[in-house]
Coordinates of C-alpha atoms and ligand atoms in Angstrom, one line a residue:
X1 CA 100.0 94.6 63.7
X2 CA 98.5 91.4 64.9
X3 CA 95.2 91.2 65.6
X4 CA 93.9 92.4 69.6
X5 CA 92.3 90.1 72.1
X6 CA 89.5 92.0 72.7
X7 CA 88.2 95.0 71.5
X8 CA 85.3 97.3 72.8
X9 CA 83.9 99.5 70.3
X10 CA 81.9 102.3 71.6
X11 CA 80.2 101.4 74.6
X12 CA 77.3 102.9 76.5
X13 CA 76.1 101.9 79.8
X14 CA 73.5 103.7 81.4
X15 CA 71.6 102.9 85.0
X16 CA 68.9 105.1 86.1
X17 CA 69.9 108.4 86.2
X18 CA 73.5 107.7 85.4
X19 CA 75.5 107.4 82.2
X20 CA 78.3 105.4 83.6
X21 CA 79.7 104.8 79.7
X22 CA 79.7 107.1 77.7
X23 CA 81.1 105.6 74.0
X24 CA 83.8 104.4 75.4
X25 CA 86.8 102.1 73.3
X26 CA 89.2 99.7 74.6
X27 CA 91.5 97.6 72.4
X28 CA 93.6 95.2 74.1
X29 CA 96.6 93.1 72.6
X30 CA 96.8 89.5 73.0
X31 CA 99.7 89.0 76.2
X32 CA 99.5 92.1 77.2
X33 CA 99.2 93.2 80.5
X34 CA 96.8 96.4 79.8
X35 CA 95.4 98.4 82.8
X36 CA 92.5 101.0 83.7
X37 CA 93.1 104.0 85.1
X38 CA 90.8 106.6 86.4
X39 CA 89.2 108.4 88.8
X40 CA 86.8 106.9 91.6
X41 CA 83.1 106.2 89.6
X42 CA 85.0 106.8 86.3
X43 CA 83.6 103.6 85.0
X44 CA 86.1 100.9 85.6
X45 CA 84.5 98.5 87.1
X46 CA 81.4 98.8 85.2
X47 CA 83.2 98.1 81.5
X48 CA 84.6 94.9 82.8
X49 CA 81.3 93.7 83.8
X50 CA 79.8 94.4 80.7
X51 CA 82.7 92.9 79.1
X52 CA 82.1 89.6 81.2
X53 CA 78.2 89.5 81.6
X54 CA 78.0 90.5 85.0
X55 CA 75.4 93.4 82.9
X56 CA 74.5 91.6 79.8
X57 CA 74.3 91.9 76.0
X58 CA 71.1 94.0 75.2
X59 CA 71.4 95.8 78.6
X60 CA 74.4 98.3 77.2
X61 CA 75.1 99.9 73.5
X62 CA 78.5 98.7 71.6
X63 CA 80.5 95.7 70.6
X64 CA 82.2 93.8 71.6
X65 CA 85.2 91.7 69.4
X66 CA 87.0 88.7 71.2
X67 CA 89.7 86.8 69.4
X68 CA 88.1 88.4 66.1
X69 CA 84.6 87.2 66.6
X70 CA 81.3 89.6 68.3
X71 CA 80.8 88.3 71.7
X72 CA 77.2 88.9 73.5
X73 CA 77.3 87.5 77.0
X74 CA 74.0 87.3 78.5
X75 CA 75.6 85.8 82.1
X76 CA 79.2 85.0 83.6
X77 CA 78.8 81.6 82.3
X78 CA 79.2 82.3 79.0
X79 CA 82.4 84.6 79.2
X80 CA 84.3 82.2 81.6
X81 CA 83.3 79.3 78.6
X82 CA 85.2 81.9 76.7
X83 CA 87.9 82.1 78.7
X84 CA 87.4 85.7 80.5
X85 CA 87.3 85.2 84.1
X86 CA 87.3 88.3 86.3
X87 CA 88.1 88.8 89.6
X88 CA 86.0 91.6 91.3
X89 CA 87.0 94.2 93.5
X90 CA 85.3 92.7 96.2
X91 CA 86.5 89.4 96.8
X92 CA 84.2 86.5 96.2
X93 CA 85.1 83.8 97.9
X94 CA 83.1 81.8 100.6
X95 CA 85.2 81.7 103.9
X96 CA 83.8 78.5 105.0
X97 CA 84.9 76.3 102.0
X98 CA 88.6 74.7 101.7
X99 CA 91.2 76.3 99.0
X100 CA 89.6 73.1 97.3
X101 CA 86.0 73.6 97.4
X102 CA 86.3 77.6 96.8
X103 CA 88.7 76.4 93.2
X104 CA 86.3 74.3 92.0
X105 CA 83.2 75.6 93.4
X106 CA 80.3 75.7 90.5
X107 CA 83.2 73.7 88.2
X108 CA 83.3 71.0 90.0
X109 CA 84.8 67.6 88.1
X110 CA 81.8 65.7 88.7
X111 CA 81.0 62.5 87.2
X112 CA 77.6 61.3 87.2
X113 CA 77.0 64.1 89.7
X114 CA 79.6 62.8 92.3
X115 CA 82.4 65.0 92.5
X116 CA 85.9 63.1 92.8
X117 CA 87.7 64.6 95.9
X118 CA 90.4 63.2 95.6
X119 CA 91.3 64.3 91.9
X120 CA 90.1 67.6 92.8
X121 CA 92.2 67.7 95.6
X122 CA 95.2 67.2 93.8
X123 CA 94.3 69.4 90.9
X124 CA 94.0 71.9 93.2
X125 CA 97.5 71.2 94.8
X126 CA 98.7 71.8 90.9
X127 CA 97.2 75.3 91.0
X128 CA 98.2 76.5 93.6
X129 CA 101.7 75.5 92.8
X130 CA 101.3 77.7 89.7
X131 CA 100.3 80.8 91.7
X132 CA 102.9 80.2 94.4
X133 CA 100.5 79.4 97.3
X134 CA 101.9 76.7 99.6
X135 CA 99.0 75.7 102.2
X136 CA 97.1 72.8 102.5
X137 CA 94.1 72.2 100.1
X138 CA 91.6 71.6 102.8
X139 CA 92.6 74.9 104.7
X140 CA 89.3 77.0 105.0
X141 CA 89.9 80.1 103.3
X142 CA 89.1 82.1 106.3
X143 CA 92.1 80.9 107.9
X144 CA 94.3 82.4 104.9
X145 CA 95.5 86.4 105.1
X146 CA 93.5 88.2 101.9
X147 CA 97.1 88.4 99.9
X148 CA 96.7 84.3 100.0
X149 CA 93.0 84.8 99.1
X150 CA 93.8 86.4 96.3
X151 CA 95.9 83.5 95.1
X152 CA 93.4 81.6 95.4
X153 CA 90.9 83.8 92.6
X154 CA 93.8 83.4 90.2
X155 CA 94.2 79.6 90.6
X156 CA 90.4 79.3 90.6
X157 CA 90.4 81.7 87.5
X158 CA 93.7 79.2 86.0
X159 CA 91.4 76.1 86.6
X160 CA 88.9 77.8 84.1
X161 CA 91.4 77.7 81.3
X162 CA 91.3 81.3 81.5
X163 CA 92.9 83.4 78.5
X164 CA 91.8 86.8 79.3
X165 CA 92.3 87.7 82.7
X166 CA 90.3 90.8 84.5
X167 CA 91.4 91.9 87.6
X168 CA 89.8 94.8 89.8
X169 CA 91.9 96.0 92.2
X170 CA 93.7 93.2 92.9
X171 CA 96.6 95.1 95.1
X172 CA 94.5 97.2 97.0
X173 CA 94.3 95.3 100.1
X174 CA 97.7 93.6 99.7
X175 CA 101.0 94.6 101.6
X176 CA 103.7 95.3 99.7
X177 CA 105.1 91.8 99.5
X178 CA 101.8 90.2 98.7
X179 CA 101.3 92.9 96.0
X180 CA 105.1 92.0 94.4
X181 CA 104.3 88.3 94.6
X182 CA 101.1 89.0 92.2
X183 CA 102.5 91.3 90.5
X184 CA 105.2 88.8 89.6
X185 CA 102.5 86.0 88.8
X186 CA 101.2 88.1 86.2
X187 CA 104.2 88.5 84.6
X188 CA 104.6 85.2 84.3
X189 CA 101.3 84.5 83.2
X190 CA 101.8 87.2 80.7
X191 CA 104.9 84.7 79.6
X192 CA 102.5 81.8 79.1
X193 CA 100.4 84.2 76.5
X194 CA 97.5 85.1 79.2
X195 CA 96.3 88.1 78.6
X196 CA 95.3 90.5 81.5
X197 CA 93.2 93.4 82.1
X198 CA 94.1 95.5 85.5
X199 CA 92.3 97.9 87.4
X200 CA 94.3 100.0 90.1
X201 CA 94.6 102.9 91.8
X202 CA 98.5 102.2 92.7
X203 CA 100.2 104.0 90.1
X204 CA 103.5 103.4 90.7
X205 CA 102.5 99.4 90.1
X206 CA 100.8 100.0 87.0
X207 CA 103.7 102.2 85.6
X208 CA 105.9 99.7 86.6
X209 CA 103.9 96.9 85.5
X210 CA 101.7 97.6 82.3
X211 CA 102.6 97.2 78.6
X212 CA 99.6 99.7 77.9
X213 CA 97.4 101.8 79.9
X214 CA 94.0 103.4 79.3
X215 CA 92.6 106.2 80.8
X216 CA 88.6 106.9 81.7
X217 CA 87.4 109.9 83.2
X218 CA 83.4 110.5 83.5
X219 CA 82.9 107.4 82.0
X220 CA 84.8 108.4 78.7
X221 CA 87.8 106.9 77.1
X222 CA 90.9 109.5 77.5
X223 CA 93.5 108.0 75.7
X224 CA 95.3 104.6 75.9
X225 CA 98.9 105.4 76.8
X226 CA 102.0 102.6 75.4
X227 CA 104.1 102.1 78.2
X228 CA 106.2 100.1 76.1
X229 CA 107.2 103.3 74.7
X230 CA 108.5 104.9 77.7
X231 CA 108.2 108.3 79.3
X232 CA 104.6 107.3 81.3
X233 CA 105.4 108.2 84.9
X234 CA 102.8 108.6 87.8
X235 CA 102.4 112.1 86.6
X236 CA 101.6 111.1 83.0
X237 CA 99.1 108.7 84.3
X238 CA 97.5 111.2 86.8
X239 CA 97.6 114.8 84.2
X240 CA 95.4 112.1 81.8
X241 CA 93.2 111.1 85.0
X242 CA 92.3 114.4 86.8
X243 CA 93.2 116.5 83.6
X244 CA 95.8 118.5 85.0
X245 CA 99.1 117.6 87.0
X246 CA 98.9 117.7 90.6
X247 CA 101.7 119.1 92.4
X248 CA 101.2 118.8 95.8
X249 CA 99.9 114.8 97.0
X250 CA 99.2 116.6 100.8
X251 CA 97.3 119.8 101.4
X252 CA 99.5 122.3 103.3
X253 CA 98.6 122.3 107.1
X254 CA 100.2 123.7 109.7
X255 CA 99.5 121.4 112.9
X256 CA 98.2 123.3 115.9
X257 CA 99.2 120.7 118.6
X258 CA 97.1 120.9 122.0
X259 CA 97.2 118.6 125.5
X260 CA 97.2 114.9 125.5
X261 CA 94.0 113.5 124.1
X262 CA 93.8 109.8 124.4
X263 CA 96.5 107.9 126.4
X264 CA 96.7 104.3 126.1
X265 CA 99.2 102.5 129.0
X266 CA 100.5 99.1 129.2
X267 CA 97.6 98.2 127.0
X268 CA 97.9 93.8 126.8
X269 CA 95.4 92.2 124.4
X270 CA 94.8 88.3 124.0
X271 CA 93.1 86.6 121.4
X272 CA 89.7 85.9 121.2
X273 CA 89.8 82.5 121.3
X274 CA 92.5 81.7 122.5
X275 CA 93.0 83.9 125.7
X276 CA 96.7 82.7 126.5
X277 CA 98.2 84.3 122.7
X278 CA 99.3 88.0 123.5
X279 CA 98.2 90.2 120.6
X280 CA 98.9 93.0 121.5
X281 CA 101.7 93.2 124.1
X282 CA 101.9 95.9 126.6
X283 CA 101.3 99.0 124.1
X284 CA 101.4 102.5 125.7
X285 CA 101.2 105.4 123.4
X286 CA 99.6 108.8 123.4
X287 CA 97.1 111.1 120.4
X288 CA 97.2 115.1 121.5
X289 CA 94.7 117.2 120.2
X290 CA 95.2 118.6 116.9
X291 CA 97.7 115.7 116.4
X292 CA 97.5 113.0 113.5
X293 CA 99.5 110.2 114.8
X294 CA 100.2 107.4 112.3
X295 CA 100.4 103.5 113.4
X296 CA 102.8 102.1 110.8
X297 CA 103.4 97.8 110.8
X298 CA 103.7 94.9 108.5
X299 CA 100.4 92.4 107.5
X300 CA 99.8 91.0 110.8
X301 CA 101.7 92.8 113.4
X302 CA 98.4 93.8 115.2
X303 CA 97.3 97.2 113.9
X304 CA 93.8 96.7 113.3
X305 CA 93.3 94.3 116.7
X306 CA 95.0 97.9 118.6
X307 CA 92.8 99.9 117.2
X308 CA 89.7 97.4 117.2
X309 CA 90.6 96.8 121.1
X310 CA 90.4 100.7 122.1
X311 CA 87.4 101.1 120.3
X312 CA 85.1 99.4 123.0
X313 CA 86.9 96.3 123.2
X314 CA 85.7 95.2 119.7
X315 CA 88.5 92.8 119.6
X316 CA 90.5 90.6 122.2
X317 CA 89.6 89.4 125.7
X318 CA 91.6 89.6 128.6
X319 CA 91.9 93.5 128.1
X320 CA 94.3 94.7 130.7
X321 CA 96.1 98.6 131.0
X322 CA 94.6 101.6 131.2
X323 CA 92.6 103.9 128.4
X324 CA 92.2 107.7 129.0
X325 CA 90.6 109.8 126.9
X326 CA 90.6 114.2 127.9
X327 CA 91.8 112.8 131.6
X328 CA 88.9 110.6 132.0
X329 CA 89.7 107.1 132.9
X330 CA 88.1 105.0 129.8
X331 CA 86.2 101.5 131.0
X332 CA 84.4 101.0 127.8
X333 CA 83.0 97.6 127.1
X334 CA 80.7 97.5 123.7
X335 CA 81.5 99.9 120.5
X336 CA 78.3 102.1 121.9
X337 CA 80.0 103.3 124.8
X338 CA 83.3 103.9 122.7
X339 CA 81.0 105.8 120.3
X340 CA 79.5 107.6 123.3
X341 CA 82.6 108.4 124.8
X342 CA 84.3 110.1 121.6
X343 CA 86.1 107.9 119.7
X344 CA 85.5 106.5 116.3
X345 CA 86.8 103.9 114.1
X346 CA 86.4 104.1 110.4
X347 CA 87.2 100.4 109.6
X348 CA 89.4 98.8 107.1
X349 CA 86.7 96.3 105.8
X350 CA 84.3 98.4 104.2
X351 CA 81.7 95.4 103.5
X352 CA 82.2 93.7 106.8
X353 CA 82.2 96.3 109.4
X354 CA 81.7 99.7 107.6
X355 CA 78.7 99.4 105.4
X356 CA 75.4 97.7 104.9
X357 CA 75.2 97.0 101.4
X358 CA 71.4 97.0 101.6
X359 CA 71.1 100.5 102.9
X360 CA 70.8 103.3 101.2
X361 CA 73.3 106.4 101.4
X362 CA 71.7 108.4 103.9
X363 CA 70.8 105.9 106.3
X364 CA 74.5 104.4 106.2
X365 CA 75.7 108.1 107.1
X366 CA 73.7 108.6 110.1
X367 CA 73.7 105.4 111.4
X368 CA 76.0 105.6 114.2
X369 CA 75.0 108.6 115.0
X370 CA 71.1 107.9 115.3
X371 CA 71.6 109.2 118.9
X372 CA 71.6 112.5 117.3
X373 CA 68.4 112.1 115.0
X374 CA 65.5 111.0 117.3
X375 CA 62.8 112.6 117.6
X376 CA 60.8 111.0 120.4
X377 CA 60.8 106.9 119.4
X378 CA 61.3 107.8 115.7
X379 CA 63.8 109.3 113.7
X380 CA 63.8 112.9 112.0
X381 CA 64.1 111.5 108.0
X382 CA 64.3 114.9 107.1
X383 CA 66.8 115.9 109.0
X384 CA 68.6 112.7 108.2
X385 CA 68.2 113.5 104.1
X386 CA 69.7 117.6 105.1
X387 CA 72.3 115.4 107.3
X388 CA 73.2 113.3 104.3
X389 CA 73.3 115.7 101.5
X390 CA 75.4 118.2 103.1
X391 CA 78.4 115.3 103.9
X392 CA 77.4 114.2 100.3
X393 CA 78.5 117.9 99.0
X394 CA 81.4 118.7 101.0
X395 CA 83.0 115.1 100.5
X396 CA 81.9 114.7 96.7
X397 CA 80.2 111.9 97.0
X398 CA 79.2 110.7 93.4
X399 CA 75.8 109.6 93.8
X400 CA 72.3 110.8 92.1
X401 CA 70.7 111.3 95.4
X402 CA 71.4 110.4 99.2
X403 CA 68.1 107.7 98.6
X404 CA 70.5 105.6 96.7
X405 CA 71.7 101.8 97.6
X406 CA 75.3 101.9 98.7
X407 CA 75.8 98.8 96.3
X408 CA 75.5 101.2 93.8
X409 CA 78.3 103.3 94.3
X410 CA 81.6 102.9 93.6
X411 CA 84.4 101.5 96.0
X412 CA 85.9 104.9 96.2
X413 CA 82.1 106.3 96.4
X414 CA 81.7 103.7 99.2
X415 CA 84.6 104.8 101.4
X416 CA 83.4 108.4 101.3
X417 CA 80.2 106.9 102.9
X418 CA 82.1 105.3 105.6
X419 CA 83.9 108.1 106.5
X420 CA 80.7 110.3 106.5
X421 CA 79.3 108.1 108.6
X422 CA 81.9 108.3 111.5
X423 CA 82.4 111.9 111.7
X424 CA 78.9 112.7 111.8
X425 CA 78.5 110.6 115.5
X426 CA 81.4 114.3 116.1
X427 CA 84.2 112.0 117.5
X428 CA 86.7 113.1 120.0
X429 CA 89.3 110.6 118.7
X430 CA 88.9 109.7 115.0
X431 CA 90.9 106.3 114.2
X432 CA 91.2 105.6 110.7
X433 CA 92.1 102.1 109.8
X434 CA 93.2 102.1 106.1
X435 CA 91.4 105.0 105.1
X436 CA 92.3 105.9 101.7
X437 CA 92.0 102.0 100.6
X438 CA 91.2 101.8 96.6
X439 CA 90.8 105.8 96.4
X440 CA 91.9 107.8 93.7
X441 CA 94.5 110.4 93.5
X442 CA 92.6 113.2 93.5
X443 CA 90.2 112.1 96.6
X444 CA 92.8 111.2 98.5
X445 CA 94.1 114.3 98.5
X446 CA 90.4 115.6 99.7
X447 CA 90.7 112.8 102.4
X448 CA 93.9 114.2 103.4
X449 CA 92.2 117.6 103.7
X450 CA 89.4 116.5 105.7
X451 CA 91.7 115.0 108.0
X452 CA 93.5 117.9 108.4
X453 CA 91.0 119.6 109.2
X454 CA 89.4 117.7 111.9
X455 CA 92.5 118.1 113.7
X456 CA 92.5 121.4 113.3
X457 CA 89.5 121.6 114.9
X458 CA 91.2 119.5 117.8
X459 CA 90.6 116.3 117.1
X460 CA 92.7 113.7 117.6
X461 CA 93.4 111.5 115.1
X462 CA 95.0 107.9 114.7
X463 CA 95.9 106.5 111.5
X464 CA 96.8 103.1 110.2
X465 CA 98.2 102.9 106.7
X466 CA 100.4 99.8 105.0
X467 CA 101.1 103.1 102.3
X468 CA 104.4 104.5 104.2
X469 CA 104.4 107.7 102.1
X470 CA 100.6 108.5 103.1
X471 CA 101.6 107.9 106.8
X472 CA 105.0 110.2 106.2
X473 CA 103.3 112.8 104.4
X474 CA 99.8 112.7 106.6
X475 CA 101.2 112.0 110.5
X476 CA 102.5 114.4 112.7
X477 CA 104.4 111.4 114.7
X478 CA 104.3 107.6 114.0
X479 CA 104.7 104.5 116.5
X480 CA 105.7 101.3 114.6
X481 CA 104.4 98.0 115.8
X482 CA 105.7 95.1 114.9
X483 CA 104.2 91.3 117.0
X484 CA 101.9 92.9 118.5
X485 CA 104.9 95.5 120.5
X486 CA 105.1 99.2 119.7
X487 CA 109.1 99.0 118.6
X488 CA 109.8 103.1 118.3
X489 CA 107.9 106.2 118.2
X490 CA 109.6 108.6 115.5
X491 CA 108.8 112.7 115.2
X492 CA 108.0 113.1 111.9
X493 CA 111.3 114.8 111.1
X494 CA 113.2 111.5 112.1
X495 CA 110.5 109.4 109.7
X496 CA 111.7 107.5 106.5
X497 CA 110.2 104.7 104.7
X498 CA 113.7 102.8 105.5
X499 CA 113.4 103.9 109.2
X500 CA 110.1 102.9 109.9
X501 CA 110.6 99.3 107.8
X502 CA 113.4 98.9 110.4
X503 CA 111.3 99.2 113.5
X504 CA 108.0 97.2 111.5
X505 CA 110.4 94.1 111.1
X506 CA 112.6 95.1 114.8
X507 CA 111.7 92.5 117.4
X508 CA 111.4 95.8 120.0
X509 CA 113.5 99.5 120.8
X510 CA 116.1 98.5 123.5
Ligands
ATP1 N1 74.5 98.8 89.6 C1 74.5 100.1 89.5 N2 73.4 100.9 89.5 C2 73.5 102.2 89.4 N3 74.6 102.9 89.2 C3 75.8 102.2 89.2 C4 75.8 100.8 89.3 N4 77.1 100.4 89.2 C5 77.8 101.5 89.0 N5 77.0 102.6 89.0 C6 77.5 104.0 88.8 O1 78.3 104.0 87.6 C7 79.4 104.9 87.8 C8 80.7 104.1 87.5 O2 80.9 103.2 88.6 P1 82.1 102.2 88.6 O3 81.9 101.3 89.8 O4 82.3 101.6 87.3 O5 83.4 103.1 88.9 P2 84.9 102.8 89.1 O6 85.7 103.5 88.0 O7 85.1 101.3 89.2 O8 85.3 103.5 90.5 P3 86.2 103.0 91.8 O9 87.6 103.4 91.5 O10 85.7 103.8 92.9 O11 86.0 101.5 92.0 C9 79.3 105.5 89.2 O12 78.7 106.7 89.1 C10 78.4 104.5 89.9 O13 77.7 105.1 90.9
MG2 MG1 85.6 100.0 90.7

């Protein structure tokens, strides 16, 4: 057999308090496309950075062989020189700069110091051909949708002469399209001899994608399955994951349906900054108690801006239509009087709206519900540490102690947190905007639970999901909105995936 790309040979990666590795082995072969499987805080993330510097030689145990010769990164520098560029989970991009700039940014083809535009311009048009991505160079990358963002990583990872290329989670935020596209670019990578490395909790992509998949759990090596081979399914992947198969994906709940909880009527949106573009377009639709009601709709058709709008006008100007919410007529102007009023929105965009990185994991949990902590002008902190460790228990949060950063967790971890965080201000009206984003199997299926419960209890709860089958098997009803227009509300008897991608593509129900 020829030789591998890369091989890790017993690694050990500890942080305080936490052995993240645990003698863990990876062999990879050159032009493969090899991916990493495994629970949330199983160690993913953390082998590829030691494998590209991000935590460097000295700071973990092990090897490291790359094309045949021991590697010992001390920085990102040196690995990208080698030609191993990753692409984190988090993307890393500065939304300010051109497709341009963000290509060549810290790579720049300077001469004497003065970088050439205009070359670089037109370098970067060649990339982007070679990734599919048809804008203009100068385009700030803020204006770009996050499946074009991601294009961007891989030309800016291409313009590195990259051979070995890491990629965490690159799907996780893409719709389906944007998530075939890539998928297809790494194929064809894969057919220029580039080597990949993929992290992702979308198992059906990995089995449909991989040549070879390996398996960590607890920060150990499993086993490395050869898909090559045949007869890795979803299953397979998931009995080497959790340890055992799992035969249900949704807890069993019965719904206990009450009166109408929130009603939202000829609800009209315009943009923010431009206050003559309808966003949302005369959207009426109704949450009961006990209900989970599922908000189903393509990149772009307005999900997030509905929700965002309800939830104290967080989005939009120009509101116009009516909000109830238990009867009471709803004029809520800033998120504290949504928060005040009941409702809660656990958003999409963990890093922008959900977390502060720099917090810690008990002051992230109670933070929107501080209300509920003072004592006099100061908080109770040891209330907020009981407050912390008991959602930290019941949701599984894997964390050493409640008084850790948030950076520290992982993405999964992270979610938990966010989640945590919005039931504890004891919502009326829980909206969950891509809730069970980069989460594994098994948590989902805890997310699942806790949603079910909640609505148990008699809570209503809204959910958006690009996943069709989490919105099938979670909702008890789904609207589909497609430009901004709620197209068809289905029962969840009438729901299919080909049903619901009618009405997410339908102009509107006549
Ligand atoms: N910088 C750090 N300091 C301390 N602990 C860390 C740090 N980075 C990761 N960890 C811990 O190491 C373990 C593995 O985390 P890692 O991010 O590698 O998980 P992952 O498999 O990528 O999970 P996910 O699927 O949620 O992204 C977790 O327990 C995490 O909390
Ligand atoms: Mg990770």
């Amino acid at each position: 057999m020829a030789q591998p790309i890369l091989e890790m040979r017993s690694i050990t990666k500890r942080f305080p308090g936490v052995l993240a590795l645990s003698d863990v082995n990876l062999a990879v072969e050159r032009g493969e496309i090899h991916a990493i499987c495994g629970e949330n805080g199983a160690g993913k993330s953390t082998l590829m950075k030691v494998l590209s510097g991000v935590h460097p030689h000295g700071t973990y145990d092990g090897e490291i062989v790359y094309e045949g010769q021991p590697v010992a990164f001390s920085n990102i520098r040196q690995s990208e020189s080698a030609g191993i560029v990753i692409i984190h989970q988090e993307l890393a991009l500065i939304p300010d700069l051109s497709i341009a700039e963000n290509i060549f940014l810290g790579n720049e083809t300077a001469t004497r110091g003065v970088i050439n535009w205009d070359a670089a311009n037109s370098r970067a048009i060649e990339l982007m051909a070679r990734v599919g991505l048809r804008e203009n160079p100068l385009t700030p990358v803020k204006n770009l949708g996050i499946g074009k963002q991601q294009l961007v990583e891989i030309a800016k990872a291409l313009s590195k002469e990259v051979r070995l290329l890491i990629l965490d989670e690159p799907t996780a935020a893409l719709n389906d399209d944007d998530s075939n596209h890539l998928l297809d670019l790494l194929k064809g990578l894969k057919g220029k001899g580039i080597t990949s490395i993929m992290i992702s909790h979308k198992l059906n992509e990995i089995a449909r994608i991989s040549d070879s998949i390996t398996i960590l759990r607890d920060g150990r090596t499993i086993e490395t399955l050869d898909v090559t081979a045949g007869g890795v399914d979803e299953d397979r992947i998931i009995r080497g994951m959790v340890g055992r198969s799992l035969e249900h994906r949704f807890p069993d709940h019965t719904p206990q349906i009450g009166e109408v909880l929130l009603e939202v009527d000829d609800w009209t949106v315009m943009h923010p900054d431009d206050h003559h573009r309808v966003v949302i377009d005369n959207a009426s639709l109704t949450v009961r108690r006990g209900e989970i009601v599922g908000i189903a709709g393509l990149m772009g058709a307005g999900r997030t801006e509905l929700a965002r709008s309800i939830f104290g006008r967080s989005y939009g100007s120009r509101h116009s239509g009516e909000l109830r919410l238990a009867g009471r007529d709803l004029k809520l102007k800033t998120v504290h009087e949504a928060i005040r009023a009941g409702i809660a929105y656990v958003s999409e965009d963990r890093k922008g709206l959900g977390l502060n990185l720099l917090d810690d994991v008990k002051t992230s949990i109670t933070s929107a519900g501080l209300d509920r902590l003072r004592k006099g002008l100061t908080v109770d902190e040891r209330e907020e540490v009981v407050v912390a460790e008991r959602y930290r228990r019941s949701f599984g949060i894997k964390a050493t102690s409640v008084a850790d950063g948030v950076r520290k967790l992982s993405g999964g971890n992270q979610q938990k947190v966010v989640l945590s965080k919005w039931l504890y201000t004891e919502p009326q009206l829980l909206i969950l905007d891509e809730p069970t984003r980069g989460i594994d199997v098994g948590a989902k299926f805890e997310i699942y639970g806790i949603v079910q419960s909640l609505a148990r209890e008699g809570k209503g709860v809204l959910v958006i999901s690009s996943e069709l089958p989490e919105l099938l098997g979670l909702c008890d009803r789904i609207y589909t909105l497609a430009e901004g227009v709620i197209t068809h509300e289905f029962a969840k008897s009438d729901a299919t995936q080909e049903s619901l991608m009618r009405y997410m593509t339908a102009e509107r129900d006549n």
